[in-house]
Amino acid sequence: MEKKSIGIIGGMGPMATVELFRLIVANTKSSADQDHIHIYIDNNTQIPDRTQAILHGGKSPVPEIVASAEKLEQAGADLLLMPCNTSHYFIDEIQRQVSLKIHNMIEETAAAVYKAGYKKAGLLATTGTVKGRIYEKYSEKYGIEILSPDFEEQEILMRFIYEGVKAGNTGFDVRGINKVVDSLTKRGAETIILGCTELPVGKKMYGLDFESIDALETLARSAVVEAGYELI
């Protein structure tokens, strides 16, 4: 299979971008530097907030994402990744303006939930992702039911994402997020989708322990295969 280089449309947020790069490297079978994938990263922190755009009519992130995609193509990328779940709300609009394929993280994650044998999955994600029903769009064809937090639980989750992980606040009180996970589990969730790329970072940062499927790692592993390389 022809080897492809990867372009990461980063900055949504920066730590998630770093983590995706690390996961791609960590999951690629290699015996030397030269066995790894050629990766280009545009850490574009000027991409407007995706949740604000979806819910409150904020500035569209599409022009900046397209600009990053074009820069990455010019640099030499063959395949594009967006380490931001909420940005996939706009993926069809973005893909129409971009010549390179955007590897779809949400679709790959829905497939991973199905392959794992789960029928009900709790979703931890930004309010933009939840309200935009992005995961439902790709999970329906697999017969997977998506369970989302209620209003108060979603508020707790958003504080965890923005005031905890994005702020780098290592002292953030995580009792609330554990209660959200417990609530979803009691409602029948067989696993928890980490549907915001800040959440795997946060789970590791705060030492959280619960059964989950990491959308970011799923993206990384599927991208390794898509680029024509072997997984560890």
CSV table of C-alpha atoms in Angstrom, one decimal:
chain,number,residue,atom,x,y,z
A,1,MET,CA,0.0,0.0,0.0
A,2,GLU,CA,1.2,3.5,-0.9
A,3,LYS,CA,2.5,5.4,2.1
A,4,LYS,CA,0.8,8.7,2.8
A,5,SER,CA,1.9,11.7,4.9
A,6,ILE,CA,-0.5,13.1,7.5
A,7,GLY,CA,-1.6,16.7,8.1
A,8,ILE,CA,-3.0,17.7,11.4
A,9,ILE,CA,-5.3,20.7,11.6
A,10,GLY,CA,-4.4,21.6,15.1
A,11,GLY,CA,-5.1,24.2,17.7
A,12,MET,CA,-8.5,22.8,18.7
A,13,GLY,CA,-7.0,22.7,21.4
A,14,PRO,CA,-3.3,22.7,21.4
A,15,MET,CA,-2.9,19.9,24.0
A,16,ALA,CA,-5.2,17.7,22.0
A,17,THR,CA,-3.0,18.3,19.0
A,18,VAL,CA,0.1,17.3,21.0
A,19,GLU,CA,-1.7,14.2,22.2
A,20,LEU,CA,-2.8,13.1,18.7
A,21,PHE,CA,0.8,13.5,17.4
A,22,ARG,CA,2.0,11.4,20.3
A,23,LEU,CA,-0.7,8.7,19.8
A,24,ILE,CA,0.2,8.4,16.1
A,25,VAL,CA,3.9,7.9,16.9
A,26,ALA,CA,3.1,5.5,19.8
A,27,ASN,CA,0.8,3.3,17.7
A,28,THR,CA,3.0,3.0,14.6
A,29,LYS,CA,5.1,-0.1,14.3
A,30,SER,CA,8.7,0.9,13.8
A,31,SER,CA,12.3,-0.2,14.4
A,32,ALA,CA,13.9,3.2,13.4
A,33,ASP,CA,13.0,6.9,12.9
A,34,GLN,CA,12.6,6.3,9.2
A,35,ASP,CA,9.7,3.8,9.8
A,36,HIS,CA,7.5,6.6,11.2
A,37,ILE,CA,4.9,8.6,9.3
A,38,HIS,CA,5.8,12.0,7.9
A,39,ILE,CA,3.4,14.4,9.8
A,40,TYR,CA,2.7,18.1,9.3
A,41,ILE,CA,1.0,20.1,12.0
A,42,ASP,CA,-0.6,23.5,11.7
A,43,ASN,CA,-1.4,24.5,15.3
A,44,ASN,CA,-3.9,27.2,14.3
A,45,THR,CA,-5.1,28.6,17.6
A,46,GLN,CA,-7.1,31.3,15.8
A,47,ILE,CA,-9.8,28.9,14.7
A,48,PRO,CA,-13.0,30.3,16.4
A,49,ASP,CA,-14.8,28.2,19.1
A,50,ARG,CA,-16.9,25.5,17.5
A,51,THR,CA,-19.5,25.3,20.2
A,52,GLN,CA,-20.1,29.0,20.1
A,53,ALA,CA,-20.6,28.8,16.3
A,54,ILE,CA,-23.1,26.0,16.6
A,55,LEU,CA,-25.2,27.2,19.5
A,56,HIS,CA,-24.9,30.9,19.6
A,57,GLY,CA,-24.2,32.0,16.0
A,58,GLY,CA,-20.6,32.8,16.7
A,59,LYS,CA,-18.0,33.2,14.1
A,60,SER,CA,-17.7,30.2,11.8
A,61,PRO,CA,-14.6,28.1,12.2
A,62,VAL,CA,-14.8,26.9,8.6
A,63,PRO,CA,-12.6,29.5,6.9
A,64,GLU,CA,-9.7,29.1,9.3
A,65,ILE,CA,-9.9,25.3,9.1
A,66,VAL,CA,-9.9,25.4,5.3
A,67,ALA,CA,-6.9,27.8,5.4
A,68,SER,CA,-5.1,25.3,7.6
A,69,ALA,CA,-6.0,22.5,5.3
A,70,GLU,CA,-4.6,24.4,2.3
A,71,LYS,CA,-1.4,25.1,4.1
A,72,LEU,CA,-0.9,21.5,5.0
A,73,GLU,CA,-1.6,20.4,1.5
A,74,GLN,CA,0.9,22.9,0.2
A,75,ALA,CA,3.5,21.6,2.7
A,76,GLY,CA,3.0,18.0,1.4
A,77,ALA,CA,0.3,16.3,3.4
A,78,ASP,CA,-1.8,13.6,1.7
A,79,LEU,CA,-4.4,13.0,4.4
A,80,LEU,CA,-6.0,15.4,6.9
A,81,LEU,CA,-7.0,14.9,10.5
A,82,MET,CA,-9.0,17.2,12.8
A,83,PRO,CA,-8.4,16.5,16.5
A,84,CYS,CA,-11.7,18.2,17.5
A,85,ASN,CA,-15.0,16.3,17.7
A,86,THR,CA,-17.1,19.4,17.5
A,87,SER,CA,-15.4,20.6,14.3
A,88,HIS,CA,-16.9,17.5,12.6
A,89,TYR,CA,-20.3,19.2,12.7
A,90,PHE,CA,-18.9,21.2,9.8
A,91,ILE,CA,-17.0,18.4,8.1
A,92,ASP,CA,-19.2,18.2,4.9
A,93,GLU,CA,-18.9,22.0,4.4
A,94,ILE,CA,-15.1,21.8,5.0
A,95,GLN,CA,-14.6,18.8,2.7
A,96,ARG,CA,-16.4,20.5,-0.2
A,97,GLN,CA,-13.7,23.2,0.0
A,98,VAL,CA,-10.7,21.0,0.5
A,99,SER,CA,-9.2,18.6,-2.1
A,100,LEU,CA,-7.5,16.2,0.4
A,101,LYS,CA,-9.6,13.6,2.3
A,102,ILE,CA,-10.4,14.5,5.9
A,103,HIS,CA,-10.3,11.3,8.0
A,104,ASN,CA,-13.6,11.3,10.0
A,105,MET,CA,-13.0,10.8,13.7
A,106,ILE,CA,-16.7,10.5,14.6
A,107,GLU,CA,-17.3,7.8,12.0
A,108,GLU,CA,-14.3,5.8,13.1
A,109,THR,CA,-15.3,6.0,16.7
A,110,ALA,CA,-18.9,4.8,16.0
A,111,ALA,CA,-17.4,1.9,14.1
A,112,ALA,CA,-15.1,1.2,17.1
A,113,VAL,CA,-18.0,1.1,19.5
A,114,TYR,CA,-19.8,-1.3,17.2
A,115,LYS,CA,-16.8,-3.6,16.8
A,116,ALA,CA,-16.4,-3.7,20.6
A,117,GLY,CA,-19.9,-5.1,20.8
A,118,TYR,CA,-21.6,-2.2,22.7
A,119,LYS,CA,-25.2,-1.2,22.0
A,120,LYS,CA,-25.5,1.7,24.3
A,121,ALA,CA,-22.8,4.3,24.8
A,122,GLY,CA,-22.7,7.3,27.1
A,123,LEU,CA,-21.3,10.5,25.4
A,124,LEU,CA,-19.0,13.0,27.1
A,125,ALA,CA,-18.6,15.9,24.7
A,126,THR,CA,-19.0,19.6,24.3
A,127,THR,CA,-22.5,21.0,24.3
A,128,GLY,CA,-21.9,21.8,20.6
A,129,THR,CA,-21.2,18.2,19.8
A,130,VAL,CA,-24.2,17.0,21.9
A,131,LYS,CA,-26.7,19.5,20.5
A,132,GLY,CA,-25.4,19.0,17.0
A,133,ARG,CA,-26.1,15.3,17.3
A,134,ILE,CA,-22.9,14.5,15.6
A,135,TYR,CA,-22.4,11.1,17.2
A,136,GLU,CA,-26.0,10.1,16.6
A,137,LYS,CA,-25.6,10.8,12.9
A,138,TYR,CA,-22.8,8.2,12.6
A,139,SER,CA,-24.0,5.7,15.3
A,140,GLU,CA,-27.5,5.1,13.9
A,141,LYS,CA,-26.3,2.9,11.1
A,142,TYR,CA,-24.7,0.6,13.6
A,143,GLY,CA,-27.8,0.4,15.8
A,144,ILE,CA,-25.9,2.1,18.7
A,145,GLU,CA,-27.9,4.3,21.2
A,146,ILE,CA,-26.2,7.4,22.4
A,147,LEU,CA,-26.9,8.5,25.9
A,148,SER,CA,-26.1,12.1,26.7
A,149,PRO,CA,-25.9,13.9,30.1
A,150,ASP,CA,-28.8,16.0,31.3
A,151,PHE,CA,-28.6,19.8,31.4
A,152,GLU,CA,-26.9,20.1,34.8
A,153,GLU,CA,-24.5,17.2,34.1
A,154,GLN,CA,-23.6,18.9,30.8
A,155,GLU,CA,-22.8,22.1,32.7
A,156,ILE,CA,-20.5,20.1,35.0
A,157,LEU,CA,-18.8,18.5,32.0
A,158,MET,CA,-18.2,21.9,30.2
A,159,ARG,CA,-16.6,23.3,33.3
A,160,PHE,CA,-14.4,20.3,33.5
A,161,ILE,CA,-13.3,20.8,29.8
A,162,TYR,CA,-12.9,24.6,29.9
A,163,GLU,CA,-12.0,25.4,33.5
A,164,GLY,CA,-10.1,22.2,34.2
A,165,VAL,CA,-8.4,20.7,31.1
A,166,LYS,CA,-8.1,23.7,28.8
A,167,ALA,CA,-7.0,25.9,31.6
A,168,GLY,CA,-4.4,23.4,32.8
A,169,ASN,CA,-5.9,23.6,36.3
A,170,THR,CA,-4.4,20.5,37.9
A,171,GLY,CA,-6.3,21.2,41.1
A,172,PHE,CA,-9.8,21.1,39.5
A,173,ASP,CA,-12.4,19.1,41.6
A,174,VAL,CA,-13.3,16.1,39.5
A,175,ARG,CA,-16.0,14.7,41.8
A,176,GLY,CA,-18.6,16.2,39.5
A,177,ILE,CA,-17.4,14.5,36.4
A,178,ASN,CA,-17.3,11.2,38.2
A,179,LYS,CA,-20.9,11.6,39.1
A,180,VAL,CA,-21.8,12.3,35.5
A,181,VAL,CA,-20.1,9.1,34.4
A,182,ASP,CA,-21.9,7.2,37.2
A,183,SER,CA,-25.3,8.6,36.0
A,184,LEU,CA,-24.7,7.6,32.4
A,185,THR,CA,-23.7,4.1,33.6
A,186,LYS,CA,-26.9,3.7,35.7
A,187,ARG,CA,-28.9,4.7,32.7
A,188,GLY,CA,-27.5,1.7,30.8
A,189,ALA,CA,-24.3,3.0,29.1
A,190,GLU,CA,-22.0,0.0,28.5
A,191,THR,CA,-19.1,2.3,27.7
A,192,ILE,CA,-18.3,6.0,27.7
A,193,ILE,CA,-17.2,7.8,24.5
A,194,LEU,CA,-14.6,10.4,25.2
A,195,GLY,CA,-16.1,12.6,22.5
A,196,CYS,CA,-14.1,15.7,23.1
A,197,THR,CA,-10.3,15.6,22.4
A,198,GLU,CA,-9.6,17.4,25.7
A,199,LEU,CA,-11.2,14.5,27.7
A,200,PRO,CA,-8.5,11.8,27.1
A,201,VAL,CA,-6.0,14.5,28.2
A,202,GLY,CA,-8.1,15.2,31.3
A,203,LYS,CA,-8.7,11.6,32.1
A,204,LYS,CA,-4.9,11.1,32.3
A,205,MET,CA,-4.3,14.4,34.0
A,206,TYR,CA,-6.7,13.7,36.8
A,207,GLY,CA,-6.3,9.9,37.0
A,208,LEU,CA,-9.9,9.2,36.2
A,209,ASP,CA,-10.8,5.5,36.0
A,210,PHE,CA,-13.8,4.3,34.0
A,211,GLU,CA,-14.5,2.2,30.9
A,212,SER,CA,-14.2,4.3,27.8
A,213,ILE,CA,-13.5,4.5,24.1
A,214,ASP,CA,-11.1,7.3,23.3
A,215,ALA,CA,-12.1,9.1,20.0
A,216,LEU,CA,-8.7,10.6,19.8
A,217,GLU,CA,-6.8,7.3,20.0
A,218,THR,CA,-9.3,5.8,17.6
A,219,LEU,CA,-8.5,8.5,15.1
A,220,ALA,CA,-4.8,8.0,15.6
A,221,ARG,CA,-4.9,4.2,15.1
A,222,SER,CA,-7.2,4.4,12.1
A,223,ALA,CA,-5.1,7.1,10.5
A,224,VAL,CA,-2.0,5.0,10.8
A,225,VAL,CA,-3.7,2.3,8.8
A,226,GLU,CA,-5.2,4.8,6.4
A,227,ALA,CA,-1.7,6.2,5.8
A,228,GLY,CA,-0.4,2.7,4.8
A,229,TYR,CA,1.6,1.9,8.0
A,230,GLU,CA,1.4,-1.0,10.5
A,231,LEU,CA,-0.1,-0.7,14.0
A,232,ILE,CA,1.7,-1.9,17.1
